[in-house]
Short mmCIF file of C-alpha atoms in Angstrom, two decimals:
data_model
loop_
_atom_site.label_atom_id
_atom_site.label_comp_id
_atom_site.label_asym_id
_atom_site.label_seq_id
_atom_site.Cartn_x
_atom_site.Cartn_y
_atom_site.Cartn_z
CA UNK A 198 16.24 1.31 -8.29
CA UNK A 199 13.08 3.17 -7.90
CA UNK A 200 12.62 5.86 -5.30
CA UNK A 201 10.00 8.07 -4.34
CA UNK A 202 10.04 10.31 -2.31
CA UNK A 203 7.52 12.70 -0.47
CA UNK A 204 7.49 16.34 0.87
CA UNK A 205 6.75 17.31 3.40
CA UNK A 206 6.45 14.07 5.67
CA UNK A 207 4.56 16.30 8.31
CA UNK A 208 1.76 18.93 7.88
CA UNK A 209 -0.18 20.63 10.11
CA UNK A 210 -2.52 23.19 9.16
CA UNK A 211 -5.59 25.07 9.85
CA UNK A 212 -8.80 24.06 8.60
CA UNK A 213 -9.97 26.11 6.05
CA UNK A 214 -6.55 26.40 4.33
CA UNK A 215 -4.95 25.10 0.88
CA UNK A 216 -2.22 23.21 0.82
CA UNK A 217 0.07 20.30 -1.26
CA UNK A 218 1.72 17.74 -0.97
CA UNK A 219 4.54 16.26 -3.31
CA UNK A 220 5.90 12.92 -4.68
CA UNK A 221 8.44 12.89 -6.84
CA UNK A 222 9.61 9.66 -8.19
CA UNK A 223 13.22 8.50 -9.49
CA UNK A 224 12.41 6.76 -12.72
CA UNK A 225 9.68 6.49 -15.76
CA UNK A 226 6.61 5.48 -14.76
CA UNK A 227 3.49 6.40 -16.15
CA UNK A 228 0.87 4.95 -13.34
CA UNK A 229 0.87 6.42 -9.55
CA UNK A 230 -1.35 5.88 -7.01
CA UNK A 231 -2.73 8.06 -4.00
CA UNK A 232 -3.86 6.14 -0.87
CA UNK A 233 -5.25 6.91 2.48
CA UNK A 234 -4.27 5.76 6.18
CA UNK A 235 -6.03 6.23 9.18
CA UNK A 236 -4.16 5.92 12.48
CA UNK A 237 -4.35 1.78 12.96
CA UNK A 238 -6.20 1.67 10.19
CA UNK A 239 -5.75 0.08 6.50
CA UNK A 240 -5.29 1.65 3.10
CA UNK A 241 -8.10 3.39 0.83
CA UNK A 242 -6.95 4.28 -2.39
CA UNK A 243 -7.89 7.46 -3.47
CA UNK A 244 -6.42 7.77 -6.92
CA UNK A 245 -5.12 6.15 -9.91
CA UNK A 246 -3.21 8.10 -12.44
CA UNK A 247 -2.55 6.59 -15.69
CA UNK A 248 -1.09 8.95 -17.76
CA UNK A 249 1.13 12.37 -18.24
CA UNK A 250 -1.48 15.40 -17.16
CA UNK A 251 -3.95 13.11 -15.57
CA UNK A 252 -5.98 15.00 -13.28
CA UNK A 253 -8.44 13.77 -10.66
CA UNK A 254 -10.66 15.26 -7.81
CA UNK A 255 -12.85 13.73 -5.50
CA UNK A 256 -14.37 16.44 -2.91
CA UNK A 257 -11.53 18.73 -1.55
CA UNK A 258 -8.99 16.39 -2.94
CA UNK A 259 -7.22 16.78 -6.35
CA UNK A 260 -4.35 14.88 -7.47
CA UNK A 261 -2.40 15.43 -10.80
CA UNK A 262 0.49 13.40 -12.30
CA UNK A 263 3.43 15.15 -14.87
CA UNK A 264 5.40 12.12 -16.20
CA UNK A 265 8.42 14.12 -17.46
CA UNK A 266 8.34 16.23 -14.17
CA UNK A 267 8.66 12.48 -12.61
CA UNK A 268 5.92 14.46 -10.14
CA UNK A 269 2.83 14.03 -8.53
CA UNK A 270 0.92 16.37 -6.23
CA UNK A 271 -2.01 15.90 -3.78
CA UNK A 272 -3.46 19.31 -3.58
CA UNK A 273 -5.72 19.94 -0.54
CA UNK A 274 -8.38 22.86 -1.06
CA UNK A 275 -10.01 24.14 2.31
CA UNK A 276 -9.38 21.37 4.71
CA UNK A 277 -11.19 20.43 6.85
CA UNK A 278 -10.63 18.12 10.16
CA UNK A 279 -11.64 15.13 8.73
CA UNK A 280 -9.10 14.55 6.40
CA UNK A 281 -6.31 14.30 9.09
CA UNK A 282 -4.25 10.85 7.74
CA UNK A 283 -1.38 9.96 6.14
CA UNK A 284 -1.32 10.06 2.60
CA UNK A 285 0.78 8.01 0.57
CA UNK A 286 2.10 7.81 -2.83
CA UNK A 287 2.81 4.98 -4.71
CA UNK A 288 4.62 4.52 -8.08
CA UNK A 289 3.89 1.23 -10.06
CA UNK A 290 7.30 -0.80 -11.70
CA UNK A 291 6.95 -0.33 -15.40
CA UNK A 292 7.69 -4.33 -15.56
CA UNK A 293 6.16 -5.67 -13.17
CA UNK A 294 3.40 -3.78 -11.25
CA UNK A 295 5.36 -3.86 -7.73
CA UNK A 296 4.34 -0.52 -5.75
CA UNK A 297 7.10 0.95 -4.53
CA UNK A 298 5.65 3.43 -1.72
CA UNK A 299 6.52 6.96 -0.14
CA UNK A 300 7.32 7.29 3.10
CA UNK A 301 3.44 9.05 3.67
CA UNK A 302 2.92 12.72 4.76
CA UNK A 303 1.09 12.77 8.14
CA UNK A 304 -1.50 15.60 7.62
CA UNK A 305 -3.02 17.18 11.22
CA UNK A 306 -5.48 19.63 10.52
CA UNK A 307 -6.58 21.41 13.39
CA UNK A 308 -10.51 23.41 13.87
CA UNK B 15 -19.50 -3.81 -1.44
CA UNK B 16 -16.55 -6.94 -1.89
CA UNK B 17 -13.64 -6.05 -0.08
CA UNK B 18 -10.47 -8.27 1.33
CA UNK B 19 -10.86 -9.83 4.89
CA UNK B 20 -8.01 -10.98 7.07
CA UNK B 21 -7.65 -13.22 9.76
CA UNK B 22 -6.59 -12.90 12.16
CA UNK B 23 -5.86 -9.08 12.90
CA UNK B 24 -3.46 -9.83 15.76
CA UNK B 25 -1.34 -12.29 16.06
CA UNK B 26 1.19 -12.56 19.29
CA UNK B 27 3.75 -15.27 18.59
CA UNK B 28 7.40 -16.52 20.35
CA UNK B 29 10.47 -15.70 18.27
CA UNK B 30 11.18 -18.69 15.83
CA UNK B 31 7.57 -20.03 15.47
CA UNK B 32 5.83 -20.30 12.48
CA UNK B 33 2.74 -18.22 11.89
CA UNK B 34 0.31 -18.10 9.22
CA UNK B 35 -1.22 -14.91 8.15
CA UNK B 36 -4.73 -15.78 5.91
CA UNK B 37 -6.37 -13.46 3.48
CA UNK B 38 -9.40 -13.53 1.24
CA UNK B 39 -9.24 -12.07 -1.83
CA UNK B 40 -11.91 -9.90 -3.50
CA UNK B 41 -13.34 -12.96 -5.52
CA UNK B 42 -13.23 -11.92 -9.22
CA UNK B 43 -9.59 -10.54 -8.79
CA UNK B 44 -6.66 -12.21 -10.05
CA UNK B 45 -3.52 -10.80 -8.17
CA UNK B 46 -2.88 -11.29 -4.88
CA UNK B 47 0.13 -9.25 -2.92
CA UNK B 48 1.21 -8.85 0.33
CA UNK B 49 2.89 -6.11 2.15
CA UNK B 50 4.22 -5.57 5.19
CA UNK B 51 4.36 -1.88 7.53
CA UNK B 52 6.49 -1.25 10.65
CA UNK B 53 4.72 1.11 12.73
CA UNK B 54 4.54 4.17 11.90
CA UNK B 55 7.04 3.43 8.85
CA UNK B 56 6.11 3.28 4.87
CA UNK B 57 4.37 0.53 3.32
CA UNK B 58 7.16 -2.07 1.72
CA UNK B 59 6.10 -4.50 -0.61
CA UNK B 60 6.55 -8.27 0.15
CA UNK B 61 5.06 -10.59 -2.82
CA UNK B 62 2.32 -10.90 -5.63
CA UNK B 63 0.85 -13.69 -7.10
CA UNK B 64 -0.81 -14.47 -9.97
CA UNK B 65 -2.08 -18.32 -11.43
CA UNK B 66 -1.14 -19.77 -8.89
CA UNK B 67 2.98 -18.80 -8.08
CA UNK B 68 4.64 -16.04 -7.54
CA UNK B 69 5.05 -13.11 -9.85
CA UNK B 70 7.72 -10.53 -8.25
CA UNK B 71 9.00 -10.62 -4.59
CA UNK B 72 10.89 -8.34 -2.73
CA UNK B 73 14.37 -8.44 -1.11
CA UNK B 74 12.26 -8.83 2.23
CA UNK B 75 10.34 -11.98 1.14
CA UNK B 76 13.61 -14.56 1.50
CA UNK B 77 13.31 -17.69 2.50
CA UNK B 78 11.66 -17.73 5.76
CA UNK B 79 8.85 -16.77 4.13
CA UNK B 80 5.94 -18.49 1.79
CA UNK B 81 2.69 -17.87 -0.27
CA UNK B 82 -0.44 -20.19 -0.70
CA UNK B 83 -3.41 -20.05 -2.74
CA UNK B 84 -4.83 -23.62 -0.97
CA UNK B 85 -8.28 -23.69 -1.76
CA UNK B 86 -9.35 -21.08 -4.78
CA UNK B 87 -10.86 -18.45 -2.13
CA UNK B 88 -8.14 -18.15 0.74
CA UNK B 89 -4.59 -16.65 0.50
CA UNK B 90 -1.95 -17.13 2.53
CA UNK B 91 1.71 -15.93 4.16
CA UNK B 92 3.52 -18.34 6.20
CA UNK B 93 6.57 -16.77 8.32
CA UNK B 94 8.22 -20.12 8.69
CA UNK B 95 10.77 -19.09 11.72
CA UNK B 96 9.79 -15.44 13.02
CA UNK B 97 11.96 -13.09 13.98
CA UNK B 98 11.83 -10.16 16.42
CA UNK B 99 11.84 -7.99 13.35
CA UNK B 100 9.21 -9.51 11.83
CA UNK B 101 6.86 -7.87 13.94
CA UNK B 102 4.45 -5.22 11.78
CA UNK B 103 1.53 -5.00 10.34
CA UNK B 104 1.02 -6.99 7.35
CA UNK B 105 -1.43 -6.27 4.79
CA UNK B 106 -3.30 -8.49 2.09
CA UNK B 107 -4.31 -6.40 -1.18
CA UNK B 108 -6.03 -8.08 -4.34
CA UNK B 109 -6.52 -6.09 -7.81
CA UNK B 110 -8.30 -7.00 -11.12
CA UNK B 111 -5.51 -5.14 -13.38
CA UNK B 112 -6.39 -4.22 -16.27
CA UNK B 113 -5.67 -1.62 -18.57
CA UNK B 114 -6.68 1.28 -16.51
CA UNK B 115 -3.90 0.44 -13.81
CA UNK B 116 -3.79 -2.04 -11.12
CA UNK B 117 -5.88 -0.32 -8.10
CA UNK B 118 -5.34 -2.88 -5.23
CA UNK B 119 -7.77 -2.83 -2.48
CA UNK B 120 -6.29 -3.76 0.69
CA UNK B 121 -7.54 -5.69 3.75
CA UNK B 122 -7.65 -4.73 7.16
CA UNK B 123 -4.31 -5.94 8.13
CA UNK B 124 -2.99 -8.53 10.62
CA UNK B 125 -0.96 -6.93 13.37
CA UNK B 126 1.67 -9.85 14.03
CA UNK B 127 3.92 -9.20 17.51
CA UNK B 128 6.59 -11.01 18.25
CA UNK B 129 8.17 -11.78 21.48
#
């Protein structure tokens, strides 16, 4: 059964500051997907990673994948107070395309 | 730019009636999926679809529930008997997967309640 899990679940921080977030998943996959929720709100995708040392940014976001590390990490560089969310991973089934989801890190970033 | 619409985005409902959640897909995209969030819980997968049945489902989706494609544009999740526990957010999502991965783009979300 495919897990994945996320670390931490909780983050607040200071704007201006660096910081990551992890998702380690359970079995091979080689396609992982970053989304975005705002409180009440639905899900933006933010990345797809396709393959072992994929690397993508998009403003003050960067996301990389490591296949054999079974990791993924959301890397936040100088924050600032509009990208308080949730953030959540998502690891596609090999066979079948089903997401299996973490359980989202709730970022707070204060001013 | 195309995006997924739902309808309705809350739904209040008695325990054991059926409800119907409706969905429109991005038009040139060719898997459907549903998926369903407690509040303030992770995102769980329900079902996708593809020509016209089912391709995967979830432990979740037994057999009170139900998928429809009924008219080529509109997508649909029937609850036939709901449940207390039913109650979440449930959220539509529609991807063109190909061979750079199978971004879904997701709707709004119906919040169903159940009393």
């Amino acid at each position: 059964e495919l897990k994945v899990e996320q670390n931490p679940l909780f983050l607040s921080m200071q704007e201006g500051k660096n910081y990551t977030i992890y998702c380690n998943y359970s079995t091979t996959s080689d396609r992982l997907y970053w989304y975005r929720q705002d409180p009440g709100k639905s899900l933006e995708s933010l990345f797809v990673l396709l393959s072992n040392g994929a690397v993508k940014q998009e403003g003050r976001l960067m996301a990389s994948l490591d296949t054999k590390a079974r990791l993924s990490t959301l890397h936040i560089t100088a924050a600032v107070h509009d990208l308080s969310a949730t953030y959540f991973c998502a690891v596609d089934m090999d066979s079948n395309y089903q997401l299996i989801w973490g359980a989202g890190t709730k970022l707070i970033i204060k001013p | 730019e195309p995006e997924v619409t739902q309808t309705p985005s809350h739904q209040v409902t008695q325990m054991g009636q059926e409800v119907i959640l409706r969905c429109v897909p991005i038009s040139n995209h060719l898997y459907f999926y549903w998926y369903r969030q407690i509040l303030g819980q992770k995102v769980e997968f329900l079902v996708s679809f593809y020509n016209n049945e089912i391709s995967e489902k979830s432990e979740i989706f037994d057999d009170q529930f139900s998928v429809e494609r009924p008219d080529g544009s509109n997508f649909t999740l029937k609850i036939r008997s709901t449940k207390l526990e039913d109650s979440a957010m449930y959220f539509c999502a529609s991807s063109e997967r190909t061979v750079f991965g199978d971004e879904q783009f997701f709707g709004p979300g119906t919040r169903l309640t159940v009393l």
